[in-house]
């Protein structure tokens, strides 16, 4: 990754569009060149065919097929687009992330998304693809990094810290399926147990009743529900030492654990997520914090948080908007950036 000179603008765009249409197509046109290069970086024949991808969707997530077909039609219906948008056996990729499930008077899910600012899609999408309002930060054009639905089910992902890879879906499309068709944590867990994934992830879930779960999903072993409210980038223990070291996975997990006594408030936990070691600045290794998300199941709302800035949306009230965050004095090789400018347009 190149060292930035003085500043970098990171754009987030909020889009409210019930079904794939002109707004989503604009996002597709902006990001497809980069996604397509990444998808065929190992050669086009290294990726499954369209027929294989379609068969996988029909087998494991059949209720999502109409949405997939609508997305594909909006994207133009090409073969490569169809293969990519299925997210069946995509290339291997890694990222950071810290997650905390807060119980008590007001249940919530709080997460830091850690990655390279150059590789963030930056789309916040409110949709109603299958009759249920879903608000999610999007990856791979329509998949979910983290999100919530109108029933108050919130979910987020963190890379599981393993090099294992196998035949399965990219996690963002699985979380899309969960938010589209699950109402509760229990229903979501059942889905996660039955859908194959191509990499290891730790999934955090909480619903409006306060029922919660952390689920370890892997390509080479069954999904496992664990009694933990904290997840970073290892599961039971460190299996990929290099990645755990550069992402401070163990240190972050310990710091998050200290934030979560039963009496902890959302404000207290959020404050900790805005400080090192949970808040990361190692952007040169693709593990700097790009945003903090706070999901509140009671009112199906979410806040994206940066130092000095809070952006709130909800399933009941979601507004189209663009926010540009300027990282100053942050030569992304390791120095901490500052967010000195936030511009808003509707």
XYZ file of C-alpha atoms in Angstrom:
346
model
C 0.000 0.000 0.000
C 1.324 3.459 -0.866
C 2.032 5.942 1.906
C -0.449 8.804 1.762
C 0.943 12.303 1.663
C -1.151 14.754 3.660
C -4.760 13.675 3.785
C -7.270 11.215 2.456
C -11.002 11.620 2.049
C -13.097 8.583 2.971
C -16.650 8.742 1.633
C -19.709 7.041 3.098
C -22.934 7.160 1.093
C -26.311 6.341 2.633
C -28.853 5.058 0.100
C -32.523 4.306 0.696
C -33.859 2.107 -2.119
C -36.399 -0.630 -1.472
C -35.467 -2.672 -4.537
C -32.332 -2.579 -6.711
C -32.662 0.445 -8.983
C -30.809 3.484 -10.251
C -29.168 4.287 -6.916
C -27.757 0.785 -6.535
C -26.695 0.779 -10.190
C -24.706 3.955 -9.561
C -22.885 2.190 -6.723
C -22.259 -0.816 -8.982
C -20.804 1.356 -11.756
C -18.479 3.077 -9.287
C -17.066 -0.074 -7.689
C -17.372 -2.829 -10.293
C -14.025 -2.165 -12.042
C -12.101 -2.698 -8.791
C -14.217 -5.650 -7.663
C -13.939 -7.402 -11.014
C -10.134 -7.059 -11.034
C -9.975 -8.533 -7.535
C -12.371 -11.355 -8.381
C -10.316 -12.619 -11.354
C -6.920 -11.745 -9.900
C -5.979 -15.446 -9.825
C -7.421 -16.013 -13.301
C -11.028 -16.182 -14.415
C -10.950 -19.986 -14.472
C -10.072 -20.043 -10.775
C -13.608 -18.914 -9.962
C -16.698 -21.153 -10.142
C -18.899 -20.976 -13.227
C -22.287 -19.277 -13.234
C -24.100 -22.626 -13.241
C -22.113 -23.792 -10.201
C -22.821 -20.533 -8.388
C -26.536 -20.664 -9.187
C -26.744 -24.283 -8.039
C -25.107 -23.352 -4.719
C -27.624 -20.561 -4.131
C -30.556 -22.833 -5.004
C -29.256 -25.488 -2.626
C -28.329 -23.389 0.397
C -30.209 -20.068 0.180
C -33.155 -20.608 -2.180
C -35.271 -17.822 -0.678
C -32.596 -15.319 -1.727
C -32.798 -16.238 -5.424
C -35.373 -13.588 -6.429
C -33.228 -10.873 -4.831
C -30.100 -12.216 -6.516
C -31.877 -12.199 -9.872
C -33.049 -8.610 -9.342
C -29.547 -7.513 -8.347
C -28.042 -9.283 -11.351
C -30.559 -7.741 -13.760
C -29.788 -4.273 -12.396
C -26.074 -4.973 -12.864
C -26.602 -5.850 -16.524
C -26.805 -9.621 -16.355
C -23.259 -10.468 -17.435
C -21.598 -13.813 -16.719
C -18.757 -12.433 -14.594
C -21.164 -10.201 -12.698
C -23.399 -13.205 -11.995
C -20.526 -15.245 -10.639
C -19.247 -12.420 -8.446
C -22.636 -11.404 -7.051
C -23.380 -14.983 -5.971
C -20.340 -14.759 -3.651
C -19.814 -18.500 -4.088
C -16.141 -19.371 -3.468
C -14.661 -15.865 -3.799
C -10.927 -15.196 -3.349
C -9.450 -15.466 0.146
C -9.179 -12.124 1.965
C -8.625 -10.955 5.540
C -9.554 -8.010 7.713
C -9.577 -7.001 11.381
C -12.594 -6.069 13.590
C -13.641 -6.065 17.257
C -17.167 -6.951 18.445
C -18.997 -6.644 21.761
C -22.489 -7.774 22.710
C -23.824 -5.496 25.447
C -26.572 -6.902 27.651
C -28.503 -5.220 30.444
C -31.159 -2.520 30.337
C -30.597 -1.763 26.646
C -29.085 -4.588 24.599
C -26.762 -3.567 21.808
C -24.076 -4.735 19.425
C -20.981 -2.557 19.128
C -18.249 -3.194 16.595
C -15.140 -1.608 15.101
C -14.558 -2.354 11.451
C -10.828 -2.477 10.768
C -9.505 -2.543 7.217
C -7.706 -0.461 4.608
C -9.450 2.847 3.805
C -8.615 2.279 0.151
C -10.637 -0.942 0.119
C -13.798 0.166 1.912
C -16.878 0.307 -0.315
C -18.496 2.871 1.991
C -22.135 2.115 1.119
C -24.826 2.232 3.804
C -27.949 0.687 2.301
C -31.543 0.684 3.498
C -33.583 -1.821 1.502
C -36.755 -3.884 1.507
C -35.809 -6.673 -0.865
C -38.113 -9.253 0.715
C -40.703 -7.193 2.568
C -38.510 -6.613 5.624
C -36.579 -3.383 6.145
C -32.832 -4.042 6.395
C -30.188 -1.401 7.126
C -26.612 -2.552 6.558
C -23.082 -1.448 5.759
C -22.463 -3.173 2.447
C -19.558 -5.173 1.049
C -19.234 -6.901 -2.344
C -21.991 -4.563 -3.611
C -24.924 -6.137 -1.739
C -23.511 -8.301 1.034
C -23.494 -7.273 4.706
C -20.557 -6.395 6.960
C -22.910 -5.464 9.785
C -26.565 -4.541 9.927
C -29.978 -4.706 11.539
C -33.505 -5.487 10.377
C -36.852 -4.037 11.410
C -37.427 -6.948 13.805
C -34.447 -5.731 15.827
C -32.024 -8.515 14.859
C -28.471 -7.144 14.621
C -25.449 -8.976 13.233
C -21.803 -8.326 12.412
C -18.761 -10.280 11.267
C -15.107 -10.497 12.250
C -12.455 -12.546 10.454
C -11.812 -15.707 12.472
C -8.019 -15.707 12.264
C -7.505 -18.973 10.389
C -5.942 -19.736 7.013
C -8.423 -22.525 6.287
C -10.369 -22.098 3.057
C -13.003 -24.268 1.446
C -16.052 -24.528 -0.765
C -18.632 -22.069 0.506
C -20.047 -18.571 0.362
C -18.437 -15.277 1.205
C -19.745 -14.262 4.621
C -21.374 -10.987 3.476
C -24.030 -12.787 1.402
C -24.749 -15.148 4.308
C -25.377 -12.182 6.614
C -27.624 -10.679 3.925
C -29.645 -13.903 4.006
C -29.824 -13.804 7.808
C -31.140 -10.236 7.941
C -33.608 -10.808 5.119
C -35.228 -13.922 6.576
C -34.460 -14.307 10.306
C -36.428 -12.560 13.062
C -34.501 -13.779 16.100
C -31.065 -14.865 17.194
C -32.217 -18.500 17.339
C -33.382 -18.424 13.710
C -30.124 -16.793 12.650
C -28.050 -19.435 14.431
C -29.933 -22.194 12.600
C -29.077 -20.559 9.278
C -25.413 -20.174 10.211
C -25.226 -23.859 11.120
C -26.476 -24.908 7.689
C -24.850 -22.583 5.135
C -21.281 -23.430 4.022
C -18.724 -20.616 4.174
C -15.393 -20.313 2.397
C -13.437 -18.774 5.316
C -13.447 -18.587 9.103
C -15.511 -15.899 10.846
C -16.812 -14.989 14.268
C -20.404 -13.762 14.004
C -22.032 -11.617 16.705
C -25.843 -11.640 17.015
C -28.405 -9.994 19.281
C -32.163 -9.533 18.959
C -34.850 -7.289 20.449
C -35.478 -9.705 23.337
C -31.802 -9.504 24.297
C -31.097 -13.064 23.161
C -27.563 -13.160 21.828
C -24.910 -15.484 20.467
C -21.383 -15.569 19.136
C -21.054 -18.142 16.376
C -17.760 -19.473 15.052
C -18.208 -20.513 11.418
C -15.488 -22.308 9.482
C -15.078 -24.029 6.115
C -13.590 -27.177 7.632
C -15.610 -27.775 10.806
C -19.189 -27.335 12.017
C -20.480 -23.974 13.204
C -20.158 -23.556 16.957
C -22.134 -21.328 19.329
C -19.953 -20.106 22.206
C -20.769 -18.373 25.491
C -18.789 -15.246 24.718
C -19.883 -11.672 24.192
C -16.516 -10.586 22.774
C -14.863 -11.478 19.483
C -11.818 -10.142 17.653
C -9.665 -12.037 15.143
C -9.117 -15.401 16.742
C -11.619 -17.975 17.939
C -10.811 -20.352 20.832
C -7.145 -19.504 20.547
C -4.614 -18.028 18.155
C -4.104 -20.251 15.100
C -2.527 -17.721 12.737
C 0.175 -16.085 14.834
C 1.291 -13.513 12.268
C -2.200 -12.140 11.729
C -3.004 -12.094 15.454
C 0.192 -10.168 16.111
C -0.224 -7.457 13.486
C -3.894 -6.949 14.396
C -3.351 -7.098 18.194
C -6.184 -9.609 18.332
C -5.425 -10.960 21.813
C -4.821 -7.499 23.282
C -8.037 -6.149 21.793
C -10.078 -9.069 23.082
C -8.723 -8.543 26.600
C -9.488 -4.825 26.431
C -13.055 -5.439 25.250
C -13.606 -8.025 28.004
C -12.714 -5.387 30.598
C -15.440 -3.110 29.194
C -18.221 -5.672 29.666
C -19.263 -6.088 33.292
C -23.013 -6.665 33.584
C -23.486 -3.014 34.561
C -21.671 -1.631 31.524
C -23.564 1.002 29.558
C -23.485 1.532 25.810
C -21.741 4.864 26.408
C -18.986 3.267 28.465
C -18.352 0.483 25.965
C -18.418 2.884 23.018
C -15.863 5.094 24.729
C -13.515 2.134 25.038
C -13.987 1.269 21.372
C -12.703 4.738 20.491
C -9.383 4.209 22.310
C -6.341 1.981 21.700
C -5.808 -0.919 21.668
C -9.381 -1.530 20.437
C -9.237 1.492 18.152
C -6.487 0.666 15.655
C -4.361 2.806 13.347
C -2.277 0.218 11.487
C -3.766 1.144 8.126
C -0.660 0.019 6.257
C -1.476 -3.574 7.234
C -5.195 -3.152 6.432
C -6.221 -3.167 10.092
C -6.982 0.434 10.973
C -10.404 1.332 12.384
C -12.616 2.825 9.669
C -15.825 3.155 11.694
C -17.521 2.105 14.893
C -21.119 0.869 14.627
C -23.612 0.811 17.504
C -26.727 -1.308 16.867
C -29.766 -0.872 19.141
C -32.361 -3.637 18.698
C -35.130 -1.946 20.738
C -35.758 0.705 18.066
C -33.895 -0.995 15.175
C -31.471 1.913 14.954
C -27.758 2.241 14.322
C -25.090 4.884 14.739
C -21.853 5.059 12.792
C -19.330 6.767 15.026
C -16.002 8.473 14.394
C -14.015 10.723 16.747
C -16.145 13.841 17.000
C -18.919 12.594 14.717
C -22.045 10.437 15.135
C -24.333 9.523 12.235
C -27.650 7.971 13.268
C -30.116 6.130 11.046
C -32.853 3.581 11.698
C -35.155 1.152 9.949
C -38.009 3.598 10.572
C -36.161 6.713 9.382
C -33.286 6.381 6.919
C -32.171 9.354 4.843
C -30.036 9.508 1.705
C -26.843 11.315 2.585
C -23.125 11.495 1.839
C -20.491 12.115 4.486
C -16.845 12.687 3.688
C -14.329 12.100 6.461
C -10.895 13.626 6.062
C -7.948 11.830 7.624
C -5.259 14.446 8.341
C -1.658 14.003 9.494
C -2.223 10.282 9.125
C 0.363 8.868 6.780
C -1.340 5.549 6.840
C 1.818 3.611 7.556
C 1.128 3.775 11.281
C 0.460 7.286 12.581
C -3.005 7.985 13.960
C -5.282 10.019 11.672
C -7.509 12.800 12.866
C -11.019 13.504 11.574
C -10.930 17.249 11.228
C -13.556 17.660 8.532
C -16.974 16.173 8.022
C -19.048 17.331 5.077
C -22.676 16.361 4.685
C -24.842 16.458 1.587
C -28.275 15.032 0.904
